[in-house]
Every structure is written in C-alpha cells, then in structure tokens.
Tab-separated table of C-alpha atoms in Angstrom:
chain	number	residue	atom	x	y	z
A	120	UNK	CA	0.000	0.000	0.000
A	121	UNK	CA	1.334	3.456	-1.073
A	122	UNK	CA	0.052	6.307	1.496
A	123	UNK	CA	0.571	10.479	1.242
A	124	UNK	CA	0.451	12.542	3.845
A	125	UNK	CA	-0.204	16.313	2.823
A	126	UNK	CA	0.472	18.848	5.041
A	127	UNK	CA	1.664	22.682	5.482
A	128	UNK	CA	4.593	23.353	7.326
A	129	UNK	CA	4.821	22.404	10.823
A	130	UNK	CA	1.264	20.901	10.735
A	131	UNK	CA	1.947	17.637	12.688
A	132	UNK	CA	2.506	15.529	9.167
A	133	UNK	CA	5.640	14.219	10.229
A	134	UNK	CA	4.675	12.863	13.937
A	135	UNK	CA	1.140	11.819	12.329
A	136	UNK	CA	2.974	10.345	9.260
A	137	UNK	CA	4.558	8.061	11.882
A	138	UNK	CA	1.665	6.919	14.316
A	139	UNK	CA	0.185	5.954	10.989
A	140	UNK	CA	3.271	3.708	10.342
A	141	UNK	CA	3.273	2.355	14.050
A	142	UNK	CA	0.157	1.176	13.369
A	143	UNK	CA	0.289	-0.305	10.234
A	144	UNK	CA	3.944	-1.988	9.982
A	145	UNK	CA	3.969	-3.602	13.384
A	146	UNK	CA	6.440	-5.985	13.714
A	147	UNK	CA	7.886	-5.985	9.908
A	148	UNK	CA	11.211	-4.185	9.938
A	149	UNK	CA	10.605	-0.356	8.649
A	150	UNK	CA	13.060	2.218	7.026
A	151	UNK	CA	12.913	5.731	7.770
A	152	UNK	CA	13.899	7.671	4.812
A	153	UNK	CA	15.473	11.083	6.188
A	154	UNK	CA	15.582	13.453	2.668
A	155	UNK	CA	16.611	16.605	4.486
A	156	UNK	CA	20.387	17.753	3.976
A	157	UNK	CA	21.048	19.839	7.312
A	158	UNK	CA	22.514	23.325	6.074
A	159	UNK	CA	23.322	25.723	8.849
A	160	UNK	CA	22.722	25.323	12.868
A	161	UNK	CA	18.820	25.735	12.075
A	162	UNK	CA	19.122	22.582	9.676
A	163	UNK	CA	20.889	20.135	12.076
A	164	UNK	CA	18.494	21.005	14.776
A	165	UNK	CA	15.363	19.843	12.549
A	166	UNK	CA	17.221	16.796	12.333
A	167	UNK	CA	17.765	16.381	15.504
A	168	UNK	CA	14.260	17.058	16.622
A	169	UNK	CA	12.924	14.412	14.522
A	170	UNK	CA	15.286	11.899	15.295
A	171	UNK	CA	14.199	12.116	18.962
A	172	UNK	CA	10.394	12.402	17.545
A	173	UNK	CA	10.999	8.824	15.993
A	174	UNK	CA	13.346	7.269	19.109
A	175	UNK	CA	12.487	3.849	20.313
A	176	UNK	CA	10.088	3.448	17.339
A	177	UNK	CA	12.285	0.822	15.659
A	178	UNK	CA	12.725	2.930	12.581
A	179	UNK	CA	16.257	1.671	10.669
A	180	UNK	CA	16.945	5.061	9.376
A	181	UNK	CA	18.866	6.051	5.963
A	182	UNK	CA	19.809	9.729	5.398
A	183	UNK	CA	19.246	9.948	2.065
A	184	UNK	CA	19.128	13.388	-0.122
A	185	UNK	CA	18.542	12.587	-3.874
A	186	UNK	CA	18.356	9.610	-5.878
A	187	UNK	CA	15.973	7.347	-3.359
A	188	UNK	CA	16.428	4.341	-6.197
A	189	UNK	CA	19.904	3.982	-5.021
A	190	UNK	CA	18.547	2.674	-1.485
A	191	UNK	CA	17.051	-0.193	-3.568
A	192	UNK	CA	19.933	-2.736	-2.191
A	193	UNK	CA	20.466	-1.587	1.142
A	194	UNK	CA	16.391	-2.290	1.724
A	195	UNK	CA	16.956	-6.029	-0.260
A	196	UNK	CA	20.055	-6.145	2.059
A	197	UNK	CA	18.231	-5.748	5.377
A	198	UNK	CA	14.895	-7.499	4.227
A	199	UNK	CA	12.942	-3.872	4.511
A	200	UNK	CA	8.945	-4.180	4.272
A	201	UNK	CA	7.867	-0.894	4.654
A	202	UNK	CA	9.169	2.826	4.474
A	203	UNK	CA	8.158	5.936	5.406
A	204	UNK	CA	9.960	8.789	3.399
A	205	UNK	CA	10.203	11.850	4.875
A	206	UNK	CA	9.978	14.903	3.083
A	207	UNK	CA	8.946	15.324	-0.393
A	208	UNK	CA	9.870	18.929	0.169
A	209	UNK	CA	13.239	18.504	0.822
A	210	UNK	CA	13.912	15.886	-2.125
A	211	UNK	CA	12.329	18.157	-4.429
A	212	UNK	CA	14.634	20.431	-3.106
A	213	UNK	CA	17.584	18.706	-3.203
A	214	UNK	CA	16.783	17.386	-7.419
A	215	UNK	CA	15.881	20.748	-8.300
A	216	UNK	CA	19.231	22.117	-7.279
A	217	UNK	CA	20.933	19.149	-8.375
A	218	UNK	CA	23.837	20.052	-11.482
A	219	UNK	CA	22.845	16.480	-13.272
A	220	UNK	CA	19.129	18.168	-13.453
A	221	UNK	CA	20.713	21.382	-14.595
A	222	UNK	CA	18.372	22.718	-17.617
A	223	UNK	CA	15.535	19.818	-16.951
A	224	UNK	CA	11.689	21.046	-17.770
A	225	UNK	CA	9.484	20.839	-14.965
A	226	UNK	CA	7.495	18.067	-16.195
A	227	UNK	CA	11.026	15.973	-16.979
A	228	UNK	CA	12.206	16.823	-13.166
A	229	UNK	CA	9.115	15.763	-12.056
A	230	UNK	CA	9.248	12.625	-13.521
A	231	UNK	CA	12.188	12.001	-12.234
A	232	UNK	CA	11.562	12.260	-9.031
A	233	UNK	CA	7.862	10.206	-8.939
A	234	UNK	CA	10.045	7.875	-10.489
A	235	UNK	CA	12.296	7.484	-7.383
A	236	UNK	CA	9.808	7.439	-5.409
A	237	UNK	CA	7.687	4.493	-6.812
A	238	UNK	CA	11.223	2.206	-7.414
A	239	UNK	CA	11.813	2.449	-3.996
A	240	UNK	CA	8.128	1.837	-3.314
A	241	UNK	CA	8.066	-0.794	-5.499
A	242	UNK	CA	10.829	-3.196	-3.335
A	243	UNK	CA	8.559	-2.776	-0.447
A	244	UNK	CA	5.321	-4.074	1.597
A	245	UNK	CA	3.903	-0.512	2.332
A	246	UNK	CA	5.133	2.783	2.129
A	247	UNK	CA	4.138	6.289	3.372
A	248	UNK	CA	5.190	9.503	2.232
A	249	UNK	CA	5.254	13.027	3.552
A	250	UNK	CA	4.827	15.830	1.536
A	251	UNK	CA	4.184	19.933	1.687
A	252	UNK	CA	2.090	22.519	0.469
A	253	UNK	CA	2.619	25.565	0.112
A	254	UNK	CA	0.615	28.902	-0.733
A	255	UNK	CA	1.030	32.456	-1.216
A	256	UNK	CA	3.094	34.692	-4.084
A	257	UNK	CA	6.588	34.600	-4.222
A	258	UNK	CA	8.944	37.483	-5.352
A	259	UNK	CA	11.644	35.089	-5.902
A	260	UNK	CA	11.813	33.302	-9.325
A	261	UNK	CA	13.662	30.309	-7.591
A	262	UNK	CA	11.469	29.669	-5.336
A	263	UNK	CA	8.072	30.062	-7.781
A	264	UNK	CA	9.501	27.170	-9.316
A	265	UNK	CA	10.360	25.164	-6.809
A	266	UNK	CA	6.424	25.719	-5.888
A	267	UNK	CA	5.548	24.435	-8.900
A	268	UNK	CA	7.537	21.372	-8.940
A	269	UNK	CA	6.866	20.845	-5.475
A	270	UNK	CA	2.646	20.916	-6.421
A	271	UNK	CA	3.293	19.240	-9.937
A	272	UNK	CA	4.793	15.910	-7.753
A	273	UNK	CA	2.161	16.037	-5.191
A	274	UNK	CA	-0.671	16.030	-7.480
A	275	UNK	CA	1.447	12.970	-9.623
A	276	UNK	CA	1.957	11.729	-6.820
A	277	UNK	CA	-1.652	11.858	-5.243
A	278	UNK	CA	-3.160	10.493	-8.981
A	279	UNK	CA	-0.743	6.927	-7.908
A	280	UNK	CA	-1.291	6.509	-3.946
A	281	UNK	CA	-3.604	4.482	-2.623
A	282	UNK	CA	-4.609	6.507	-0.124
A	283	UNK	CA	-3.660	10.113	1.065
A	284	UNK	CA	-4.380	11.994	4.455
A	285	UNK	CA	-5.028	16.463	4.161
A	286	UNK	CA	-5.067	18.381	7.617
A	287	UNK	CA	-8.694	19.947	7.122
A	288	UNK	CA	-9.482	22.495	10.124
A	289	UNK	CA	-7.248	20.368	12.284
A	290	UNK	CA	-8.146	17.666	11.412
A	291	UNK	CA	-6.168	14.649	9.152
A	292	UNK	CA	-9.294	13.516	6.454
A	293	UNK	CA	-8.595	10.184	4.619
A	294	UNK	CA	-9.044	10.099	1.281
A	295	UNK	CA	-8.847	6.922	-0.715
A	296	UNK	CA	-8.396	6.320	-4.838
A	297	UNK	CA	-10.246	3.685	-6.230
C-alpha cells in the first residue's frame, strides 16, 4: 500500500505520518527515509528534533538526499517491508538544485523524481510519504519554481497513492483512490 500525507509546514505531518506507520507496519522491519540535507545550525536542529520524535520506534533510518532508487539494495540487504519517506519537500529540493538536473523542464524533473519514489516503493510491503504545500506569491523566481515542482509531484503523486491523508481544520481527512 502506497500512502501520502499532505500537510503545510509544521502541521503535525511528520509525527502523524509516523503513528500511521506504528500502526500499520507492526512488527515488519521499517526504514525511515530522512531526505533533508542539514545546512546551517537551524538545519541540524530539525534533524535532531525528529530523530528524537521517531526514538524507540524501531525505525532503521537512511539519510538519504537525492536519488531514493539507489537505497534499492540496502532495503533487499536488510529485508525492509515498509518505508516511510520523509519529506517530499526537501527531495524536491535537493533534485531541483541538483547540477545532473541542470536545464531539466518541470514536467522531466518531475518525472524524475515520482520515479524514485515508486522504485523504492516498489521493493517494499507498504510505504508512506510526507509531503508539503505551500501557498502564497513569491517574489523570488527560484522559489516560484520550486512551488511548482513541489505541487506538480504532489498532485502525480496523489493520482498513484492508494490513499492520502489532508489536515482539514485540524483535522487529518482520509481520502482513498479507487
């Protein structure tokens, strides 16, 4: 089963992202797919908060910032059955600014990385991913298109899951695809 878990910034995704795995990989072993590359004090102490969010959870973790595929052996390795990847937003990130994208149309880098994600997915039980969205006008022409690739792989994304969770007025609303 492939799950998404949309939420803004600092909406709880990431701690309800991984009650949701708690309860449904039980006693299988389960990957936690860090995407984040820590830049700067402020960077390393995200880490660090969620690797005490996810302590004594029995998460194997892998810090992983671009090319998820490459985890493929590691999880065949150490008989992985279910994953939860945590963030879209950073991985988009991370391939955007990537040189070997350098000069890559939106659609192609989106591709790309839905194409990651579903390899990795694909040597696995279960898997749950967390993404972001965003809102608002930008000034910055970096960061308009990093909106846009971030909302182009969430909706690809959402179109392939079976299921996907959306904090509505506080509340996380499961929505399934048939």
């Amino acid at each position: 089963m492939l799950i998404l878990v949309i939420g803004t910034p600092d909406s709880g995704k990431s701690q309800f992202a991984e009650n949701l795995a708690m309860k449904l990989f039980e006693n299988r072993k389960k990957a936690y797919v860090a995407t984040m590359i820590p830049f700067g004090e402020e960077g390393r102490r995200r880490v660090e908060k969620h690797r005490m969010l996810r302590e004594g959870k029995g998460f194997i973790t892998f810090e992983r910032g671009t090319h998820l595929e490459e985890l493929i052996p590691q999880f065949k390795e150490k008989d992985i059955a279910d994953t939860l990847v945590e963030c879209m937003s950073n991985l988009v990130g991370n391939e955007m600014h990537n040189e070997v994208h350098e000069g890559l149309s939106l659609d192609n880098l989106t591709d790309i990385i839905v194409s990651e994600v579903i390899s990795l997915y694909e040597c696995c039980l279960n898997m749950i991913v967390v993404t972001n969205t965003f809102s608002g006008d930008f000034d910055d022409e970096d960061t308009r298109r990093y909106i846009e690739l971030q909302n182009k792989v969430n909706e690809k994304l959402t179109a392939l899951v079976d299921e996907y969770y959306i904090k509505e007025n506080e509340e996380w609303i499961k929505h399934e695809n048939n």
